[in-house]
CSV table of C-alpha atoms in Angstrom, one decimal:
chain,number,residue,atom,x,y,z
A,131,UNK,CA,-5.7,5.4,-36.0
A,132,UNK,CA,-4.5,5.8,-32.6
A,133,UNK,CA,-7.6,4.0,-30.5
A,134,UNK,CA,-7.0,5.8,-26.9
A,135,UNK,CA,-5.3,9.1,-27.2
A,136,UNK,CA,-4.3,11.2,-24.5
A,137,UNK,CA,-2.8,14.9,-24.4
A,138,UNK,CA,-0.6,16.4,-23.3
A,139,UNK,CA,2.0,13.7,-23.6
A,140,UNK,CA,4.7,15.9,-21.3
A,141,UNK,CA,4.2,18.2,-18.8
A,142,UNK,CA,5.8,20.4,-16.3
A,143,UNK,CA,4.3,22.8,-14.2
A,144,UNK,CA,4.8,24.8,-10.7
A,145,UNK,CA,3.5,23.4,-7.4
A,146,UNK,CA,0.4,25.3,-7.0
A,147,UNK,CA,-0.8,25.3,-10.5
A,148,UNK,CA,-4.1,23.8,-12.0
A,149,UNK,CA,-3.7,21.3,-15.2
A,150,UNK,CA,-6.2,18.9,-17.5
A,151,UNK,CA,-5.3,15.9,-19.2
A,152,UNK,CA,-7.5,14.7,-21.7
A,153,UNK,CA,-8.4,11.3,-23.3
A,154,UNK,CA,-10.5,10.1,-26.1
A,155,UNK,CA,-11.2,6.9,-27.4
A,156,UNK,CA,-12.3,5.6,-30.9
A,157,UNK,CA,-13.0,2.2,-29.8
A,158,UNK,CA,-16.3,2.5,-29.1
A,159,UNK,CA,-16.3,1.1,-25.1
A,160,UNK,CA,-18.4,2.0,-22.5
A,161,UNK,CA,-15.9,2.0,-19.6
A,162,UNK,CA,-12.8,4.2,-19.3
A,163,UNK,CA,-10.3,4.4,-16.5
A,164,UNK,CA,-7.8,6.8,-15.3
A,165,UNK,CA,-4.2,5.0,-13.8
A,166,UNK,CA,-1.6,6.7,-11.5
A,167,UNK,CA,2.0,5.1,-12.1
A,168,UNK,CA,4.3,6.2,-9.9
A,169,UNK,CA,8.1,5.4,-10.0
A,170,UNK,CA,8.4,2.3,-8.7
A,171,UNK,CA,6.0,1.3,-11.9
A,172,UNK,CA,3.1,0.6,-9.6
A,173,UNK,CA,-0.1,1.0,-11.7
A,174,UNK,CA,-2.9,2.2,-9.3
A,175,UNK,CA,-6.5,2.7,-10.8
A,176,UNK,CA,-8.0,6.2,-10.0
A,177,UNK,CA,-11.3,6.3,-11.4
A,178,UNK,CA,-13.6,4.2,-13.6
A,179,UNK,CA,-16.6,5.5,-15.7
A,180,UNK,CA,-18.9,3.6,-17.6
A,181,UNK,CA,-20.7,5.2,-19.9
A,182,UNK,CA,-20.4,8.5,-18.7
A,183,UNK,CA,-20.9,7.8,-15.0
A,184,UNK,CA,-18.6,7.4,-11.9
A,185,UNK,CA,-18.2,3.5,-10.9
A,186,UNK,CA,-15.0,3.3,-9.2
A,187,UNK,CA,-13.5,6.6,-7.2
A,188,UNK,CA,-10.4,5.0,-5.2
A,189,UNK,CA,-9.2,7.1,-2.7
A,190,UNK,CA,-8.0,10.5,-4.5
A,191,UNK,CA,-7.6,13.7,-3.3
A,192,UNK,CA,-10.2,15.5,-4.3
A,193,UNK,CA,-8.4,17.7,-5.8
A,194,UNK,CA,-8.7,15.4,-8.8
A,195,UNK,CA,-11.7,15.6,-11.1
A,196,UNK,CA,-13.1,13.4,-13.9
A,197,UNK,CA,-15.1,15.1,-16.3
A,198,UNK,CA,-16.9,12.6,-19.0
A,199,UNK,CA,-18.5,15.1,-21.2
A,200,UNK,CA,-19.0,11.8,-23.5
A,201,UNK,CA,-18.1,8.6,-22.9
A,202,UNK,CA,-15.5,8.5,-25.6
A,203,UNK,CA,-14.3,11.1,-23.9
A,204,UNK,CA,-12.8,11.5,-20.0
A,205,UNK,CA,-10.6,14.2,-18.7
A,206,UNK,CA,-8.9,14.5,-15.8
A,207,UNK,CA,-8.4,17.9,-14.1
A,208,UNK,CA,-5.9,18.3,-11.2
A,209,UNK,CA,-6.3,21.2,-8.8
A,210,UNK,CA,-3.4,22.6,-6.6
A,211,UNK,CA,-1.0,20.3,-8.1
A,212,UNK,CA,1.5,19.7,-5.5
A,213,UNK,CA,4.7,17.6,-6.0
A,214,UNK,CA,3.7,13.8,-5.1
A,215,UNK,CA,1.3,14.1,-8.3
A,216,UNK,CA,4.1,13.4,-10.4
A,217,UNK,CA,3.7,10.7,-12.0
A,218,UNK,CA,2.8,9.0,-15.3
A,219,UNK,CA,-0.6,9.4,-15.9
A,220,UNK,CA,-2.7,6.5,-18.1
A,221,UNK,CA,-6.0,6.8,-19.4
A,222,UNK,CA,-7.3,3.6,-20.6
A,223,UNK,CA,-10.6,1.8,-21.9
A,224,UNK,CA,-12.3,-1.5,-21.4
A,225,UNK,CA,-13.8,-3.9,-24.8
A,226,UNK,CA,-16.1,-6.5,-24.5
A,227,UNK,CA,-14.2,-9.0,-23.7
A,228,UNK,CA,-12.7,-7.4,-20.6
A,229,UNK,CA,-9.5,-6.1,-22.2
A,230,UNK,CA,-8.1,-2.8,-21.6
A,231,UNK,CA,-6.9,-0.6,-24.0
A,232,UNK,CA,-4.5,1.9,-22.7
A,233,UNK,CA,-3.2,5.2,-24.4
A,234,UNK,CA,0.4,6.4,-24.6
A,235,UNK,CA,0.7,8.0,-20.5
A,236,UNK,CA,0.9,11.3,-19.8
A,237,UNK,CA,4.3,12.2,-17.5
A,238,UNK,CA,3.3,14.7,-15.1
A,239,UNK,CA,5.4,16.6,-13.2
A,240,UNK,CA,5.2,19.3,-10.5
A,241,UNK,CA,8.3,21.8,-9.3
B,505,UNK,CA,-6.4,-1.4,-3.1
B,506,UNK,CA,-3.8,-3.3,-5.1
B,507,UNK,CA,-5.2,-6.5,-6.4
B,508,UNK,CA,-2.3,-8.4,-8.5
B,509,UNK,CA,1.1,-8.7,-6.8
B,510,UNK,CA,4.0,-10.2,-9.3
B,511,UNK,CA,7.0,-12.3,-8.1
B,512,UNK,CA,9.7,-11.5,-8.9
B,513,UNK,CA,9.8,-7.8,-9.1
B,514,UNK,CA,13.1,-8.0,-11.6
B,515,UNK,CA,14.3,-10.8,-13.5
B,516,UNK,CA,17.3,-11.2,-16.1
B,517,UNK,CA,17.8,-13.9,-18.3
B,518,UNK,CA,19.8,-14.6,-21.2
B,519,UNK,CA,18.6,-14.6,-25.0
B,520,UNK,CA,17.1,-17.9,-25.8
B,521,UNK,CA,16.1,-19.1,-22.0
B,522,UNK,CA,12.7,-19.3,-20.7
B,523,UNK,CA,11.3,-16.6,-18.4
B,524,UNK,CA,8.5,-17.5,-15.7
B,525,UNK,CA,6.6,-14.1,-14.0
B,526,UNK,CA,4.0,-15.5,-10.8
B,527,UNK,CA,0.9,-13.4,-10.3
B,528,UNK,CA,-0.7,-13.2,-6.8
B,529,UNK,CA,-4.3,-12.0,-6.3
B,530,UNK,CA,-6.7,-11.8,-2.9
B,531,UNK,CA,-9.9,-11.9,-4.4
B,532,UNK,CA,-12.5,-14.1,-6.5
B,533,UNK,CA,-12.0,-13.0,-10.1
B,534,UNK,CA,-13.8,-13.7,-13.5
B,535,UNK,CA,-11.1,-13.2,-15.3
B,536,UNK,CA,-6.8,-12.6,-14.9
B,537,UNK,CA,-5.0,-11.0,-17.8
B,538,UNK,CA,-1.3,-10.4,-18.8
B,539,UNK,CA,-0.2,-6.9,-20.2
B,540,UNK,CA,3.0,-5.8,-21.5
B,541,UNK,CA,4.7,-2.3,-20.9
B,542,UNK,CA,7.7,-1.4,-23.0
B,543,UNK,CA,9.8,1.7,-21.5
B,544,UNK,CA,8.2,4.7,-22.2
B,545,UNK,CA,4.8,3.2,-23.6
B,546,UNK,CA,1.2,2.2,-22.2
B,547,UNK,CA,0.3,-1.1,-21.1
B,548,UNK,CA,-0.6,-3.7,-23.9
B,549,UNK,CA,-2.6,-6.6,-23.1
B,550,UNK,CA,-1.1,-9.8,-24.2
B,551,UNK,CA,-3.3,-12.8,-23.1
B,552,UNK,CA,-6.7,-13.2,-21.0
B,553,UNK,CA,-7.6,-16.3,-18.9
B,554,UNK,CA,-10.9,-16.9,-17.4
B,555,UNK,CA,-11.9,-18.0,-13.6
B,556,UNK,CA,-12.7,-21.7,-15.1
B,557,UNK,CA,-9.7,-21.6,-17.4
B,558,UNK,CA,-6.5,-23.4,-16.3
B,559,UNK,CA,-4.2,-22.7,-19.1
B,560,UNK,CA,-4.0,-21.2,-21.8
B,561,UNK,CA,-1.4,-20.6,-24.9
B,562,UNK,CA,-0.4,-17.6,-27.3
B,563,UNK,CA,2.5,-17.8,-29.1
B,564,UNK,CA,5.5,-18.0,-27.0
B,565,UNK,CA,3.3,-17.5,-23.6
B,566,UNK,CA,2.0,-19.8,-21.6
B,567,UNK,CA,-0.3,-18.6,-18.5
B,568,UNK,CA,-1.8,-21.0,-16.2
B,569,UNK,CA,-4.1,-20.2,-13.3
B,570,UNK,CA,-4.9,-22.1,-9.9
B,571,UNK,CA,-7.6,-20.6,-8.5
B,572,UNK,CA,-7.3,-22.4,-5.4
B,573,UNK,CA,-4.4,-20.6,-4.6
B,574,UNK,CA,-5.1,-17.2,-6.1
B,575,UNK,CA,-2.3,-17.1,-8.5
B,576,UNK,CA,-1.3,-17.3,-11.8
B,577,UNK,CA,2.2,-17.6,-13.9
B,578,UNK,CA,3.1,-16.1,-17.2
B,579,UNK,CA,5.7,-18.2,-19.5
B,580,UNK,CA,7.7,-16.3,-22.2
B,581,UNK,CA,9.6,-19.4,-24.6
B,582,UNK,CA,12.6,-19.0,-26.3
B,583,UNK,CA,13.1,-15.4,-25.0
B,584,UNK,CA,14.5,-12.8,-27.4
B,585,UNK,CA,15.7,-9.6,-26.4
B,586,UNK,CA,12.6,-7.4,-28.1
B,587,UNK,CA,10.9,-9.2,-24.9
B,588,UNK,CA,12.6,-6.7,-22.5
B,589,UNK,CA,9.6,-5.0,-20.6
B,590,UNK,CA,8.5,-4.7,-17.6
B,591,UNK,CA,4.6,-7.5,-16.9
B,592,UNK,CA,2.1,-7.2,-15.0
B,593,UNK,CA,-1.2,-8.9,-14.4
B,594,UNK,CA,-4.4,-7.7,-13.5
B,595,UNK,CA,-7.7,-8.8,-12.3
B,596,UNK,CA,-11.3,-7.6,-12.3
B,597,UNK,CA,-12.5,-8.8,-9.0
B,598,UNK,CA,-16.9,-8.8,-9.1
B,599,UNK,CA,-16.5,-5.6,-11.1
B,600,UNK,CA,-16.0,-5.7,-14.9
B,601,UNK,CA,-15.4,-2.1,-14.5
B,602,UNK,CA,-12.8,-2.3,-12.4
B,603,UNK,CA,-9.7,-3.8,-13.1
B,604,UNK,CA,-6.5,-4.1,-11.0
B,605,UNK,CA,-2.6,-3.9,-11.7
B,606,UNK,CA,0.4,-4.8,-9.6
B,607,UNK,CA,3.7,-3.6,-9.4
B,608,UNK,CA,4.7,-5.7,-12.4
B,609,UNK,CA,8.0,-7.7,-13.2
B,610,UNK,CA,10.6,-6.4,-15.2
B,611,UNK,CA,12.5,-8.7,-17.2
B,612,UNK,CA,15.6,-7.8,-19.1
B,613,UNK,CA,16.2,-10.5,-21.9
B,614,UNK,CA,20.3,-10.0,-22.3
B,615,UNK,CA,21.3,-10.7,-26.7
């Protein structure tokens, strides 16, 4: 069983265009993260929800929105996608003993 | 804001030599880990080292931490080419809930 899964695993879409990712994990954590890796590999943490609610919100546009309907769930929607938001796209979650589970990445890009 | 900076940014090695990553961070931490990312793949964690830890042993790695100086090094053994990835540490800073990444280091174990 796959412990954090996100979808869609590709995707391309136009400039402009409005897209969800979505994560779930089986793991049973309170805390899941969304990470922005860009091309130079540099992992950047977006947001950070424990337990359904907002801890960390780094500096994103806000034209990015979490949506923890659950917390083994947490999407992320993008808004007006414009072409610096491609990118690899991580959603992760956090165990007991501080270690982070991340799912597969979700490559992102915008034309 | 980035946390963990790792030095060197690329490093090649042949099969069978010893590769040593550094790990620089700014603030206090509780705990520093290690995490592995193959091409293509999420980030896997590979070892954990608490703030009164010094060193610590897993296999083939061997991670030490000096607090004083706010760094840490990861030591990959007998290095086979399967350990081609790119590492990178992270720290969680006061916040569980919040862990960091650098850049990473990408080794390239040559057979």
């Amino acid at each position: 069983d796959t412990a954090v899964s996100q979808t869609p695993k590709y995707l391309v879409t136009q400039m402009g265009n409005d897209k969800s990712i979505k994560c779930e994990q089986n793991l049973g954590h309170d805390t899941m993260y969304w990470y922005k890796q860009d091309s130079k590999k540099f992992l950047k943490i977006m947001f950070s929800y424990n337990n359904k609610e907002l801890i960390i919100n780094e500096t994103v546009p806000n034209r990015f929105s979490p949506k923890s309907p659950d917390k083994a769930h947490l999407n992320l929607h993008i808004n007006s996608l414009e072409l610096g938001d491609s990118a690899v796209y991580f959603c992760a979650s956090g165990g007991a003993l501080d270690t982070i589970y991340f799912g597969e990445g979700s490559w992102l890009t915008v034309v | 804001s980035q946390q963990g900076e790792e030095d060197p940014q690329a490093l090649s090695i042949q099969e069978g030599e010893n590769a040593t990553m550094n790990c620089s961070y700014k603030t206090s931490i509780n705990n520093l880990q290690w995490y592995r990312q193959n091409s293509g793949r999420g980030l896997v964690h590979l070892i954990l080292i608490r703030s009164n830890e010094r060193e610590k042993h897993s296999g083939r790695l061997r991670v030490t931490l000096d607090t004083s100086k706010k760094s840490s090094s990861l030591l990959i053994t007998a290095s086979r080419a399967a350990d081609t990835a790119s590492y990178f540490c992270a720290t969680d800073g006061d916040n569980n809930n919040d862990m960091r990444f650098g850049a990473g280091t990408r080794l390239t174990v040559k057979p």
